[in-house]
Amino acid sequence: MKIDNELINKIEPVETSALEGIMSADYMGISQDSRKIQKGDIFVCVEGGRVDGHKFIDDVIKKGAQLVICSRKPAENVPYILVKDTLSAMSVLSAAIYNHPSREMGLIGVTGTNGKTTVTHLVEAIFEKAGMSCALIGTLGSRLSSSEEYSDMGHTTPQAPELQQNLRTIADKGIKRVVMEVSSHSLELRRVSECEFAGAVYTNLTQDHLDYHITMDNYFKAKVKLLSLLKKQPEQKRYAVINVDDEYFAQLPSLMPADVENIAVYTYGVKNEADITAKDIAFTVEGAKFLCKTPVGERKVKMNLTGMFNIYNVLAAIGVGIAEGIDLKTCVEAVEAVPSIPGRFEVVSHEPLVIVDYAHTPDGLENVLKAAKELVPANGSLICVFGCGGDRDVTKRPQMGRIAEELCDKVIITSDNPRTEDPQQIITDILTGITSLYSKKTIVEIDRSIAIEQAIVNSSPKDVIVIAGKGHEDYQIIADEKIHFDDREEARNALKKIRR
């Protein structure tokens, strides 16, 4: 790729070194990670919380980088473009290097606090049932179809260079649809700012990431940005699927961006009037049943997923199917065939009923525990094992403690991914929301493996045990060390001890 005047203007340079040389060079790749730089690449200096990319300019030049994008003028005599916003410049250049792959596909972004992973998998299933190829990008990784294994992308939404490279691979395979989780961080940090979306799905907005966004209003504004990334060409399809039962997202139909015309809006919900809704809802341990009513007809749904939160997830996915012109019968048959999503209300055993879930926000934990409570038989108890992640939103910790105490018969507070924080301090923060401190109802066990074992070994066959917070993750981050740890494995090991 060569850098032309249009690209130069788009990244808004403050100053450049020899521009003629910069524009004559042929660039092979781009990265903000000095370890990934190869000969002919562009290196983008990103100032992160722990690492400042400007410190690695000398290293990348030795490795053959042809250009440095920076926000401070480098001391070295190197080709550079000085910009105010290196993240924005990286997004622009990444899309250009990979020749704007999102223009060659229908890219659907799913955003919200909870439900993104489940919705993307349901949408993938609907497209495949309709005979349409669909790739998926999200928390579990990236894959070209449901029959393939995930490849790890490192983030819910990858950095711009990795994302554009992945989209180019997908486009070159001839895959015309991609469903992708879009995090609030990716919207704020411009990772997706050069993507052109065909659809935007809004699940829900509840407290999370306030360590970064500070206020819920800022969090909401970050999510709204996805609408402005919908395709702008008049002949191209663009739509939004919105949960109008959510107090924040209910505002979205009146907040459509002025520069994107004719956005088709499909609303869904259970409580408020909506285009796509659910009636006659019933739950079992095997799943849920309901009558789905839509603008194109109604149909009974019997799915393998349970909990009210999954009713919303299915409605969102069906909304995408309808927006894409897929008949309701196909949509319903697709979602009915989807098994449990890894780490999302995943059942590990039935007696006792052990459920592993990724719930790591107050709303997420409340939804999962309420769904689990519906499954507790007479003379059974609801037991929850959970902790909170370190170096993340501190204010949600006491809230999650309060929710667990209110909904459960027994709570075991433990470690999640403490990262660089003191695990005991995280637990102390959680305990400030609990009134039954150190009573028989609340137990503290800092070692997550022991906590899971205690919950299972001391349970009865009629108990329901929810292990929350990590879900699909097969690791635990303690300080700067990432060790193997899988809640599902730990649960199975504990179950063996009560079945001997």
XYZ file of C-alpha atoms in Angstrom:
500
model
C 0.000 0.000 0.000
C 1.096 3.543 -0.737
C 0.053 6.613 1.233
C -1.620 9.215 -0.986
C -2.819 12.754 -0.302
C -6.291 11.536 0.655
C -4.866 9.291 3.372
C -2.489 11.987 4.562
C -5.392 14.410 4.951
C -7.561 11.837 6.696
C -5.041 11.152 9.460
C -4.690 14.923 10.002
C -0.910 15.309 10.371
C 0.502 18.041 12.566
C 3.975 17.599 11.098
C 5.813 15.109 8.895
C 9.373 14.294 7.960
C 10.244 14.070 4.242
C 6.732 13.691 2.802
C 7.909 12.718 -0.674
C 9.751 9.697 0.707
C 6.780 8.704 2.860
C 4.409 8.805 -0.112
C 6.727 6.866 -2.432
C 7.245 3.921 -0.058
C 5.250 0.699 -0.289
C 3.955 -0.393 3.125
C 3.417 -4.051 3.973
C 1.658 -3.993 7.346
C 0.882 -1.986 10.464
C 1.013 -2.556 14.222
C 1.140 -0.789 17.568
C 3.043 -3.777 18.992
C 6.801 -3.400 18.451
C 7.216 -7.179 18.765
C 5.094 -7.743 15.653
C 6.829 -5.222 13.396
C 8.418 -6.621 10.243
C 10.368 -5.059 7.405
C 8.248 -2.574 5.475
C 5.668 -2.026 8.231
C 4.187 1.094 9.795
C 4.648 1.404 13.553
C 2.046 3.355 15.525
C 3.137 4.816 18.863
C 0.259 4.325 21.291
C 0.501 5.668 24.808
C -1.164 3.030 26.979
C -1.685 2.746 30.706
C 1.572 0.861 31.214
C 3.513 1.153 27.963
C 4.395 4.143 25.787
C 5.023 3.110 22.201
C 7.357 6.062 21.640
C 9.974 4.212 23.719
C 10.253 1.515 21.058
C 10.913 3.670 17.986
C 14.586 2.741 17.850
C 13.738 -0.964 18.109
C 11.207 -0.943 15.261
C 13.506 1.022 12.944
C 16.170 -1.645 13.463
C 13.554 -4.268 12.559
C 12.794 -2.493 9.277
C 9.794 -0.272 10.000
C 9.443 2.270 7.182
C 7.250 4.806 8.963
C 6.408 5.869 12.500
C 3.062 7.426 13.444
C 3.556 9.356 16.671
C 2.083 12.044 18.908
C 5.510 13.336 20.009
C 8.289 14.223 17.597
C 10.878 11.437 17.694
C 14.478 12.214 18.546
C 15.682 9.685 16.008
C 16.169 10.616 12.378
C 13.306 8.455 11.090
C 10.401 8.882 8.659
C 7.464 9.987 10.782
C 4.031 11.560 10.741
C 3.129 13.509 13.859
C -0.606 13.387 14.667
C -2.847 14.396 17.548
C -4.659 11.054 17.643
C -2.524 7.993 16.943
C -5.438 5.606 17.544
C -7.538 7.280 14.866
C -4.597 7.319 12.448
C -3.974 3.627 13.131
C -7.588 2.799 12.350
C -7.499 4.768 9.077
C -4.219 3.234 7.914
C -5.201 -0.299 8.979
C -8.360 -0.182 6.870
C -6.382 1.218 3.925
C -3.610 -1.402 4.117
C -6.184 -4.206 3.982
C -8.266 -2.399 1.332
C -11.378 -1.716 3.416
C -12.694 -5.282 3.754
C -15.909 -4.282 5.549
C -17.102 -2.690 2.297
C -17.210 -6.166 0.751
C -19.504 -7.736 3.349
C -22.507 -7.283 5.566
C -20.895 -6.572 8.937
C -23.244 -6.741 11.917
C -22.120 -5.217 15.205
C -23.620 -6.385 18.501
C -23.082 -4.086 21.457
C -24.332 -3.877 25.037
C -23.207 -4.798 28.541
C -24.486 -8.368 28.494
C -25.627 -10.822 25.837
C -23.178 -9.974 23.041
C -21.600 -13.424 22.843
C -24.891 -15.309 22.886
C -26.510 -13.008 20.321
C -23.589 -13.317 17.891
C -23.759 -17.118 18.090
C -27.522 -17.095 17.529
C -27.158 -14.781 14.530
C -24.425 -17.019 13.123
C -26.817 -19.980 13.447
C -29.625 -18.125 11.651
C -27.434 -17.201 8.687
C -26.085 -20.734 8.387
C -29.593 -22.233 8.592
C -30.571 -19.899 5.747
C -27.661 -21.209 3.682
C -25.550 -18.064 4.078
C -21.911 -18.228 5.178
C -21.179 -16.178 8.281
C -17.993 -15.510 10.234
C -17.957 -14.570 13.918
C -15.671 -12.304 15.952
C -15.988 -11.842 19.703
C -15.056 -12.737 23.256
C -14.478 -16.411 22.471
C -12.308 -15.549 19.458
C -12.793 -15.542 15.701
C -14.018 -18.301 13.406
C -15.095 -18.605 9.777
C -18.054 -20.904 10.515
C -19.684 -22.761 13.394
C -17.853 -25.951 12.374
C -14.436 -24.377 12.999
C -12.440 -23.829 16.182
C -11.971 -20.304 17.537
C -8.712 -18.461 17.023
C -7.835 -16.195 19.943
C -8.035 -12.472 19.160
C -6.969 -11.156 22.589
C -9.879 -8.721 23.020
C -13.670 -8.840 22.686
C -13.100 -6.532 19.717
C -9.523 -6.741 18.354
C -7.175 -3.788 17.817
C -7.643 -2.084 14.433
C -4.687 -3.780 12.636
C -5.695 -7.278 13.757
C -9.373 -6.582 13.100
C -8.860 -5.288 9.558
C -6.473 -8.149 8.773
C -9.034 -10.648 10.050
C -11.828 -9.036 8.030
C -9.614 -9.165 4.921
C -9.042 -12.901 5.454
C -12.800 -13.384 5.796
C -13.550 -11.320 2.675
C -10.949 -13.202 0.630
C -12.656 -16.473 1.610
C -15.812 -15.178 -0.055
C -17.745 -14.929 3.212
C -20.302 -12.161 2.835
C -21.558 -11.801 6.406
C -19.744 -11.244 9.683
C -21.337 -10.860 13.103
C -19.057 -9.166 15.623
C -19.172 -8.183 19.269
C -18.457 -4.465 19.568
C -17.270 -3.371 23.008
C -17.557 0.156 24.362
C -13.764 0.277 24.581
C -13.455 -0.503 20.871
C -15.820 2.356 20.047
C -14.025 4.826 22.302
C -10.537 3.701 21.239
C -11.381 3.904 17.519
C -10.727 0.209 16.813
C -13.855 -0.005 14.647
C -14.055 3.594 13.422
C -13.128 2.600 9.853
C -15.539 -0.338 9.707
C -18.748 0.055 7.737
C -21.607 -1.831 9.383
C -24.772 -3.139 7.765
C -26.471 -3.725 11.108
C -26.228 -2.558 14.714
C -27.727 -4.611 17.551
C -28.237 -3.116 21.015
C -28.763 -5.617 23.855
C -28.783 -3.758 27.205
C -26.825 -1.194 29.191
C -26.106 -1.776 32.861
C -23.216 -0.867 35.133
C -19.802 -1.986 33.929
C -16.514 -0.400 32.863
C -17.098 2.717 34.977
C -13.405 2.567 35.842
C -12.970 3.696 32.222
C -16.156 5.598 31.321
C -16.639 7.160 34.806
C -20.400 7.733 34.278
C -23.261 5.736 32.769
C -23.952 8.675 30.462
C -20.440 8.418 29.002
C -20.880 4.653 28.692
C -24.146 5.195 26.792
C -22.594 7.801 24.491
C -19.826 5.344 23.595
C -22.415 2.751 22.576
C -24.382 5.251 20.470
C -21.318 5.716 18.244
C -22.016 2.381 16.542
C -25.026 3.922 14.762
C -22.792 6.485 13.042
C -20.723 3.628 11.578
C -23.621 2.173 9.584
C -23.059 2.154 5.820
C -23.859 5.536 4.310
C -24.271 4.699 0.602
C -27.976 5.154 -0.337
C -28.250 1.789 -2.107
C -26.880 -0.238 0.817
C -28.971 -1.938 3.486
C -28.586 -0.646 7.036
C -30.611 -1.403 10.104
C -30.665 -1.250 13.889
C -32.150 -3.879 16.217
C -32.877 -2.289 19.589
C -34.004 -3.542 23.006
C -36.670 -1.005 23.998
C -37.089 -2.566 27.445
C -33.681 -1.103 28.303
C -34.030 2.390 29.769
C -30.989 3.694 27.903
C -31.401 1.997 24.550
C -35.116 2.879 24.409
C -33.877 6.375 23.495
C -32.023 5.170 20.388
C -34.884 5.263 17.840
C -34.952 9.051 18.327
C -31.152 9.384 18.148
C -30.480 8.151 14.615
C -27.456 9.975 13.114
C -28.279 12.698 10.597
C -25.553 11.583 8.172
C -26.953 8.039 7.839
C -30.307 8.041 6.056
C -33.076 5.437 5.941
C -31.980 3.230 8.811
C -34.536 0.442 9.242
C -35.285 0.163 12.969
C -36.532 -3.090 14.516
C -37.401 -2.958 18.201
C -37.661 -5.921 20.530
C -38.778 -6.398 24.104
C -41.107 -8.180 26.498
C -42.394 -5.398 28.750
C -42.833 -2.494 26.318
C -44.485 -2.307 22.916
C -42.042 -3.657 20.339
C -41.875 -5.079 16.820
C -40.537 -8.415 18.040
C -41.777 -9.742 21.360
C -42.323 -12.889 23.436
C -45.557 -14.122 25.026
C -46.501 -17.186 27.099
C -42.953 -17.644 28.437
C -42.093 -20.802 30.383
C -38.716 -22.002 31.718
C -37.262 -25.433 32.471
C -33.756 -26.689 33.243
C -33.597 -27.839 29.613
C -34.460 -24.406 28.206
C -37.448 -22.170 27.557
C -40.635 -21.933 25.501
C -42.474 -18.864 24.250
C -44.585 -17.469 21.434
C -42.568 -15.088 19.256
C -44.623 -12.306 17.657
C -43.080 -10.275 14.814
C -44.121 -7.991 11.934
C -43.856 -11.027 9.609
C -45.939 -13.413 11.701
C -45.737 -15.399 14.911
C -44.258 -18.763 15.810
C -43.733 -20.931 18.885
C -40.125 -21.237 20.048
C -38.682 -24.081 22.122
C -35.010 -23.386 22.813
C -32.132 -24.985 24.689
C -31.210 -21.728 26.448
C -32.973 -20.715 29.655
C -33.485 -17.513 31.630
C -35.284 -14.293 30.739
C -32.002 -12.781 29.555
C -31.816 -15.458 26.870
C -35.364 -14.680 25.733
C -34.057 -11.181 24.969
C -30.988 -12.600 23.232
C -33.139 -14.785 20.977
C -35.470 -11.879 20.153
C -32.444 -9.781 19.146
C -31.129 -12.521 16.863
C -34.538 -13.052 15.265
C -34.644 -9.283 14.712
C -31.428 -9.531 12.697
C -32.866 -12.422 10.701
C -35.987 -10.437 9.852
C -33.910 -7.363 8.955
C -31.887 -9.563 6.600
C -35.027 -10.914 4.917
C -34.776 -14.429 6.358
C -38.171 -16.058 6.950
C -39.354 -16.493 10.540
C -39.567 -20.300 10.279
C -35.857 -20.491 9.422
C -34.934 -18.072 12.220
C -36.835 -20.085 14.822
C -35.507 -23.450 13.652
C -31.985 -22.036 13.857
C -32.224 -20.696 17.411
C -33.968 -23.869 18.581
C -30.978 -25.918 17.432
C -28.359 -23.829 19.256
C -26.938 -25.670 22.294
C -25.583 -23.796 25.293
C -22.883 -21.237 24.508
C -19.525 -21.979 26.205
C -19.510 -20.366 29.641
C -22.998 -18.898 29.258
C -25.348 -20.625 31.718
C -23.420 -23.769 30.853
C -24.668 -26.827 32.728
C -21.821 -28.997 34.052
C -23.950 -31.504 36.013
C -27.585 -32.073 37.020
C -27.440 -33.518 40.568
C -26.452 -31.152 41.953
C -27.236 -28.747 39.123
C -23.934 -26.933 38.514
C -23.983 -23.918 36.202
C -20.941 -21.968 35.000
C -21.592 -18.461 33.723
C -19.569 -15.439 32.610
C -21.732 -13.032 34.647
C -19.341 -10.376 35.930
C -21.587 -7.329 36.274
C -24.371 -6.589 38.790
C -27.082 -6.972 36.146
C -25.488 -10.076 34.666
C -25.197 -11.759 38.065
C -28.761 -10.831 39.000
C -30.150 -12.222 35.735
C -28.263 -15.501 36.061
C -29.173 -16.002 39.724
C -32.847 -15.251 39.068
C -32.856 -17.762 36.220
C -31.114 -20.340 38.427
C -33.517 -19.699 41.313
C -36.406 -20.754 39.063
C -34.733 -24.157 38.746
C -34.286 -24.866 42.472
C -36.612 -27.727 43.503
C -38.374 -28.031 46.855
C -35.862 -28.612 49.670
C -33.034 -27.413 47.431
C -30.772 -24.399 47.910
C -29.245 -21.834 45.572
C -25.486 -21.517 46.088
C -23.275 -18.964 44.357
C -19.485 -18.881 44.020
C -18.137 -15.617 42.643
C -15.523 -12.887 42.881
C -14.749 -9.656 41.022
C -11.927 -8.863 38.628
C -9.016 -6.715 39.732
C -8.028 -3.440 38.045
C -11.658 -2.987 36.983
C -14.718 -1.026 38.112
C -14.569 -1.018 41.929
C -18.079 0.380 42.451
C -19.827 -2.755 41.192
C -18.248 -5.013 43.845
C -20.563 -4.229 46.806
C -23.555 -4.276 44.453
C -22.707 -7.802 43.348
C -22.273 -8.845 46.970
C -25.712 -7.475 47.833
C -27.345 -9.202 44.854
C -25.783 -12.568 45.692
C -26.837 -12.297 49.330
C -30.423 -11.351 48.447
C -30.967 -14.104 45.887
C -28.951 -17.027 47.281
C -29.202 -19.362 50.242
C -25.424 -19.567 50.450
C -22.665 -17.355 49.022
C -18.978 -18.178 48.727
C -16.893 -15.092 47.973
C -13.606 -15.898 46.252
C -11.057 -14.591 43.745
C -11.771 -13.988 40.058
C -8.874 -12.518 38.064
C -7.271 -10.314 40.745
C -4.632 -9.066 38.297
C -2.397 -6.552 40.107
C -4.797 -5.927 43.011
C -4.666 -7.613 46.402
C -7.270 -10.432 46.217
C -8.223 -9.906 49.848
C -8.965 -6.222 49.218
C -11.281 -7.127 46.334
C -13.142 -9.534 48.612
C -13.338 -6.848 51.315
C -14.929 -4.496 48.762
C -17.525 -7.150 47.883
C -18.290 -7.768 51.547
C -19.237 -4.113 52.116
C -22.462 -4.897 50.239
C -23.274 -7.928 52.384
C -25.089 -7.702 55.719
C -24.672 -11.337 56.780
C -20.909 -11.067 57.123
C -19.227 -14.275 58.170
C -22.562 -15.903 59.015
C -23.374 -19.432 57.880
C -24.818 -17.904 54.701
C -21.646 -16.121 53.586
C -18.248 -17.791 53.370
C -14.934 -16.310 52.244
C -12.426 -18.567 50.500
C -9.738 -16.690 48.597
C -8.620 -19.777 46.636
C -11.124 -20.198 43.787
C -10.396 -23.907 43.357
C -11.120 -24.607 47.027
C -14.222 -22.378 46.915
C -15.683 -24.361 44.010
C -14.862 -27.647 45.721
C -16.483 -26.504 48.984
C -19.669 -25.484 47.182
C -20.011 -28.831 45.409
C -18.769 -31.255 48.081
C -21.040 -29.702 50.731
C -24.115 -29.600 48.477
C -27.120 -31.902 48.228
C -28.414 -33.424 44.962
C -31.297 -30.917 44.891
C -29.060 -27.851 45.168
C -28.312 -25.455 42.321
C -24.753 -24.093 42.259
C -23.833 -21.085 40.132
C -20.118 -20.476 39.545
C -20.038 -16.951 38.157
C -17.549 -14.525 36.673
C -15.189 -16.422 34.400
C -17.404 -18.557 32.196
C -15.475 -19.817 29.170
C -12.094 -18.555 30.403
C -9.444 -21.233 30.849
C -7.034 -19.047 32.781
C -6.686 -16.952 35.917
C -4.637 -13.752 36.062
C -2.822 -13.274 39.369
C -0.452 -10.285 39.435
C 1.223 -10.423 36.008
C 1.002 -14.216 35.730
C -1.593 -16.011 33.605
C -2.132 -19.568 34.847
C -4.397 -22.342 33.575
C -7.734 -22.347 35.380
C -11.132 -23.475 34.114
C -14.235 -23.290 36.328
C -15.775 -26.212 34.433
C -12.744 -28.423 35.012
C -12.646 -27.475 38.682
C -16.344 -28.297 39.028
C -15.943 -31.701 37.353
C -12.995 -32.537 39.608
C -15.068 -31.668 42.682
C -18.025 -33.701 41.403
C -15.803 -36.787 41.171
C -15.168 -36.524 44.915
C -18.872 -36.748 45.801
C -19.505 -39.600 43.360
C -16.823 -41.977 44.603
